[in-house]
Amino acid sequence: GQSLEQPSEVTAVEGAIVQINCTYQTSGFYGLSWYQQHDGGAPTFLSYNALDGLEETGRFSSFLSRSDSYGYLLLQELQMKDSASYFCASWPGAGSYQLTFGKGTKLSVIP
Amino acid sequence: NAGVTQTPKFQVLKTGQSMTLQCAQDMNHNSMYWYRQDPGMGLRLIYYSASEGTTDKGEVPNGYNVSRLNKREFSLRLESAAPSQTSVYFCASSEAPGQALGGYTFGSGTRLTVV
């Protein structure tokens, strides 16, 4: 099976940087994704790491360390619109359709 | 706009009633999925369809059935609704399994209440 742990809530100030961590325990692991979900909305895909290291997409970056079974999402220059829930999700690999999600981290951006 | 369309957006059922949630995608994706989302529980996979003509159980399939009608459409049926099935249901699609090629595209969800 697969298990992913994330903090349930994080609060950060507008304009600052925030890091949302995700640790995983899986019987098979191929990569880690991140999704954003605003209240009442649908999850939207943000990023995917299959290899160790940092992937940057604008203000958002995602990091993976396979040796530590750990990843994080880094949000820079926080804006009020970044207030949302963020989910990490792991994939066991080729042949599997079982994308497993963490329980999500609710980010509140304050002025 | 291209994407995943779910109907209905809201539904209230009485215990024991049946209903079908509809999902259609226009991105020519091969794989489709049904997830449920409960407070504090994240998204849990109910059923998936790897490709047209195939369906398989996910993490929480009990009480549900699915049909992959064609490449575009994937429906979820509750035969006898129970209060424990009160949830938000999301349909998703992807070009490839897992997270390759841009991840999953989700519909806007169906908010189901069973009383």
Tab-separated table of C-alpha atoms in Angstrom:
chain	number	residue	atom	x	y	z
A	1	GLY	CA	0.000	0.000	0.000
A	2	GLN	CA	0.833	3.640	-0.053
A	3	SER	CA	0.755	6.250	2.720
A	4	LEU	CA	1.533	9.953	2.414
A	5	GLU	CA	1.839	12.411	5.286
A	6	GLN	CA	1.383	16.168	4.994
A	7	PRO	CA	0.775	18.884	7.584
A	8	SER	CA	-2.941	19.601	7.841
A	9	GLU	CA	-2.639	23.396	7.917
A	10	VAL	CA	-0.044	26.067	7.151
A	11	THR	CA	-0.351	29.840	7.446
A	12	ALA	CA	1.965	32.295	5.695
A	13	VAL	CA	2.156	36.003	4.969
A	14	GLU	CA	1.500	37.527	1.569
A	15	GLY	CA	4.765	37.993	-0.324
A	16	ALA	CA	6.607	35.380	1.724
A	17	ILE	CA	7.818	31.875	0.858
A	18	VAL	CA	6.185	28.720	2.193
A	19	GLN	CA	7.206	25.076	2.008
A	20	ILE	CA	4.689	22.222	2.224
A	21	ASN	CA	6.257	18.880	3.057
A	22	CYS	CA	5.187	15.386	2.082
A	23	THR	CA	6.681	12.142	3.338
A	24	TYR	CA	5.674	8.834	1.846
A	25	GLN	CA	5.781	5.156	2.663
A	26	THR	CA	5.005	3.021	-0.334
A	27	SER	CA	5.440	-0.522	-1.545
A	28	GLY	CA	6.373	0.871	-4.929
A	29	PHE	CA	7.253	4.397	-5.971
A	30	TYR	CA	7.783	6.011	-9.335
A	31	GLY	CA	7.083	9.689	-8.757
A	32	LEU	CA	5.384	12.424	-6.746
A	33	SER	CA	2.837	14.951	-7.971
A	34	TRP	CA	1.273	18.060	-6.451
A	35	TYR	CA	-2.267	19.331	-6.929
A	36	GLN	CA	-3.967	22.545	-5.856
A	37	GLN	CA	-7.615	22.746	-4.852
A	38	HIS	CA	-9.492	25.914	-3.993
A	39	ASP	CA	-12.526	25.637	-1.706
A	40	GLY	CA	-15.437	24.215	-3.674
A	41	GLY	CA	-13.266	23.637	-6.727
A	42	ALA	CA	-11.606	20.791	-8.537
A	43	PRO	CA	-8.011	19.670	-7.962
A	44	THR	CA	-5.644	21.026	-10.589
A	45	PHE	CA	-2.265	19.561	-11.469
A	46	LEU	CA	0.762	21.654	-10.446
A	47	SER	CA	3.907	19.579	-10.880
A	48	TYR	CA	5.478	16.143	-11.080
A	49	ASN	CA	8.863	14.804	-9.913
A	50	ALA	CA	10.104	11.460	-11.148
A	51	LEU	CA	13.767	12.207	-10.435
A	52	ASP	CA	15.507	13.604	-7.369
A	53	GLY	CA	15.932	17.340	-7.354
A	54	LEU	CA	14.038	20.531	-7.914
A	55	GLU	CA	11.474	21.240	-10.633
A	56	GLU	CA	10.545	24.892	-11.108
A	57	THR	CA	7.353	26.222	-12.672
A	58	GLY	CA	7.038	29.953	-12.201
A	59	ARG	CA	6.448	30.809	-8.543
A	60	PHE	CA	6.011	27.122	-7.675
A	61	SER	CA	8.804	24.587	-7.264
A	62	SER	CA	8.679	20.957	-6.228
A	63	PHE	CA	11.456	18.846	-4.784
A	64	LEU	CA	11.951	15.105	-4.410
A	65	SER	CA	14.453	13.035	-2.443
A	66	ARG	CA	13.943	9.312	-3.015
A	67	SER	CA	16.552	8.346	-0.434
A	68	ASP	CA	14.590	10.256	2.236
A	69	SER	CA	11.111	9.317	0.898
A	70	TYR	CA	10.366	13.009	1.036
A	71	GLY	CA	9.218	15.814	-1.154
A	72	TYR	CA	8.027	19.367	-0.827
A	73	LEU	CA	6.199	22.085	-2.685
A	74	LEU	CA	7.701	25.556	-2.457
A	75	LEU	CA	5.545	28.584	-3.152
A	76	GLN	CA	7.320	31.917	-3.572
A	77	GLU	CA	5.993	35.490	-3.594
A	78	LEU	CA	2.786	34.296	-1.992
A	79	GLN	CA	-0.429	35.866	-3.180
A	80	MET	CA	-3.856	35.809	-1.555
A	81	LYS	CA	-5.112	33.635	-4.407
A	82	ASP	CA	-2.666	30.924	-3.323
A	83	SER	CA	-4.920	30.206	-0.324
A	84	ALA	CA	-6.053	26.680	-1.115
A	85	SER	CA	-5.457	23.053	-0.218
A	86	TYR	CA	-2.405	21.329	-1.640
A	87	PHE	CA	-2.179	17.572	-2.118
A	88	CYS	CA	0.816	15.401	-2.807
A	89	ALA	CA	0.161	12.192	-4.724
A	90	SER	CA	2.346	9.181	-5.382
A	91	TRP	CA	2.358	6.693	-8.224
A	92	PRO	CA	3.713	3.128	-7.886
A	93	GLY	CA	4.879	2.976	-11.480
A	94	ALA	CA	4.219	1.456	-14.880
A	95	GLY	CA	1.170	-0.767	-15.060
A	96	SER	CA	-0.521	0.836	-12.061
A	97	TYR	CA	-3.469	3.204	-12.214
A	98	GLN	CA	-3.557	3.723	-8.474
A	99	LEU	CA	-2.556	7.339	-7.913
A	100	THR	CA	-2.692	7.786	-4.123
A	101	PHE	CA	-3.284	11.203	-2.578
A	102	GLY	CA	-2.235	12.598	0.760
A	103	LYS	CA	-4.909	14.147	2.966
A	104	GLY	CA	-3.958	17.656	1.925
A	105	THR	CA	-2.498	20.799	3.470
A	106	LYS	CA	-4.736	23.835	3.819
A	107	LEU	CA	-2.665	26.962	3.135
A	108	SER	CA	-3.955	30.260	4.425
A	109	VAL	CA	-2.239	33.385	3.107
A	110	ILE	CA	-2.710	36.417	5.361
A	111	PRO	CA	-2.027	40.088	4.592
B	1	ASN	CA	-13.438	24.623	-23.241
B	2	ALA	CA	-11.716	21.245	-23.281
B	3	GLY	CA	-11.941	19.300	-20.079
B	4	VAL	CA	-13.945	16.928	-17.919
B	5	THR	CA	-17.669	17.528	-17.468
B	6	GLN	CA	-19.624	16.017	-14.595
B	7	THR	CA	-23.358	15.980	-14.034
B	8	PRO	CA	-25.172	16.675	-11.817
B	9	LYS	CA	-23.315	19.221	-9.696
B	10	PHE	CA	-25.510	18.667	-6.644
B	11	GLN	CA	-27.815	15.834	-5.605
B	12	VAL	CA	-29.781	14.825	-2.534
B	13	LEU	CA	-30.868	11.209	-2.270
B	14	LYS	CA	-32.876	9.268	0.238
B	15	THR	CA	-31.331	6.124	1.706
B	16	GLY	CA	-31.937	3.226	-0.656
B	17	GLN	CA	-32.412	5.305	-3.784
B	18	SER	CA	-30.214	4.772	-6.819
B	19	MET	CA	-28.564	7.210	-9.157
B	20	THR	CA	-25.887	7.511	-11.811
B	21	LEU	CA	-23.211	10.171	-11.914
B	22	GLN	CA	-22.166	11.069	-15.429
B	23	CYS	CA	-18.701	12.042	-16.620
B	24	ALA	CA	-17.433	12.941	-20.094
B	25	GLN	CA	-14.046	14.151	-21.311
B	26	ASP	CA	-13.183	15.696	-24.651
B	27	MET	CA	-9.388	15.436	-24.488
B	28	ASN	CA	-9.189	11.999	-26.125
B	29	HIS	CA	-7.700	10.583	-22.930
B	30	ASN	CA	-7.413	6.830	-22.572
B	31	SER	CA	-7.816	6.526	-18.803
B	32	MET	CA	-10.622	7.715	-16.560
B	33	TYR	CA	-11.149	7.616	-12.800
B	34	TRP	CA	-13.730	8.153	-10.098
B	35	TYR	CA	-12.604	9.558	-6.735
B	36	ARG	CA	-14.504	10.519	-3.623
B	37	GLN	CA	-13.382	13.269	-1.285
B	38	ASP	CA	-14.399	13.435	2.362
B	39	PRO	CA	-13.283	16.043	4.906
B	40	GLY	CA	-9.813	15.258	6.191
B	41	MET	CA	-9.534	12.155	4.011
B	42	GLY	CA	-8.084	13.452	0.778
B	43	LEU	CA	-9.094	11.834	-2.485
B	44	ARG	CA	-9.739	8.090	-2.561
B	45	LEU	CA	-10.000	6.067	-5.748
B	46	ILE	CA	-13.306	4.249	-6.232
B	47	TYR	CA	-12.942	2.748	-9.716
B	48	TYR	CA	-10.869	3.384	-12.776
B	49	SER	CA	-10.889	2.539	-16.449
B	50	ALA	CA	-7.464	2.121	-17.979
B	51	SER	CA	-8.869	2.173	-21.487
B	52	GLU	CA	-12.160	1.827	-23.314
B	53	GLY	CA	-13.753	-1.505	-22.439
B	54	THR	CA	-11.947	-2.079	-19.151
B	55	THR	CA	-12.793	-1.185	-15.565
B	56	ASP	CA	-11.132	-2.063	-12.269
B	57	LYS	CA	-11.677	-1.514	-8.571
B	58	GLY	CA	-9.778	1.099	-6.643
B	59	GLU	CA	-9.374	1.602	-2.910
B	60	VAL	CA	-13.055	2.011	-1.940
B	61	PRO	CA	-15.300	0.251	-4.518
B	62	ASN	CA	-17.990	-1.200	-2.234
B	63	GLY	CA	-21.472	0.111	-2.988
B	64	TYR	CA	-20.563	1.395	-6.460
B	65	ASN	CA	-20.565	0.201	-10.039
B	66	VAL	CA	-19.115	1.810	-13.141
B	67	SER	CA	-19.528	1.721	-16.881
B	68	ARG	CA	-17.071	2.908	-19.518
B	69	LEU	CA	-19.635	3.659	-22.174
B	70	ASN	CA	-17.099	4.729	-24.804
B	71	LYS	CA	-13.746	6.502	-24.830
B	72	ARG	CA	-15.340	9.772	-23.714
B	73	GLU	CA	-17.774	8.677	-21.024
B	74	PHE	CA	-17.375	6.957	-17.658
B	75	SER	CA	-20.349	6.717	-15.310
B	76	LEU	CA	-20.597	5.844	-11.617
B	77	ARG	CA	-23.726	4.190	-10.238
B	78	LEU	CA	-24.952	3.941	-6.682
B	79	GLU	CA	-27.467	1.090	-6.606
B	80	SER	CA	-28.761	1.643	-3.064
B	81	ALA	CA	-27.464	4.859	-1.554
B	82	ALA	CA	-26.353	4.945	2.078
B	83	PRO	CA	-25.542	7.943	4.309
B	84	SER	CA	-21.888	6.817	4.300
B	85	GLN	CA	-21.824	7.669	0.590
B	86	THR	CA	-22.400	11.342	1.303
B	87	SER	CA	-19.339	12.890	-0.278
B	88	VAL	CA	-17.971	14.947	-3.130
B	89	TYR	CA	-17.323	12.816	-6.182
B	90	PHE	CA	-14.699	13.740	-8.756
B	91	CYS	CA	-14.185	12.248	-12.160
B	92	ALA	CA	-10.740	12.573	-13.717
B	93	SER	CA	-8.981	11.588	-16.895
B	94	SER	CA	-5.401	11.196	-18.066
B	95	GLU	CA	-3.598	10.447	-21.276
B	96	ALA	CA	-1.436	7.872	-19.549
B	97	PRO	CA	-1.551	6.023	-16.232
B	98	GLY	CA	-0.126	7.535	-13.130
B	99	GLN	CA	1.296	10.982	-13.500
B	100	ALA	CA	2.974	11.031	-16.847
B	101	LEU	CA	2.286	13.696	-19.438
B	102	GLY	CA	0.755	16.376	-17.296
B	103	GLY	CA	-1.139	14.597	-14.593
B	104	TYR	CA	-4.850	14.151	-14.161
B	105	THR	CA	-7.580	16.544	-15.276
B	106	PHE	CA	-10.481	16.662	-12.836
B	107	GLY	CA	-14.108	17.572	-13.333
B	108	SER	CA	-15.787	20.143	-11.097
B	109	GLY	CA	-17.321	17.492	-8.850
B	110	THR	CA	-20.727	16.233	-7.755
B	111	ARG	CA	-21.781	17.052	-4.222
B	112	LEU	CA	-23.964	14.169	-3.054
B	113	THR	CA	-25.922	14.064	0.177
B	114	VAL	CA	-27.725	10.892	1.267
B	115	VAL	CA	-30.350	11.404	3.952
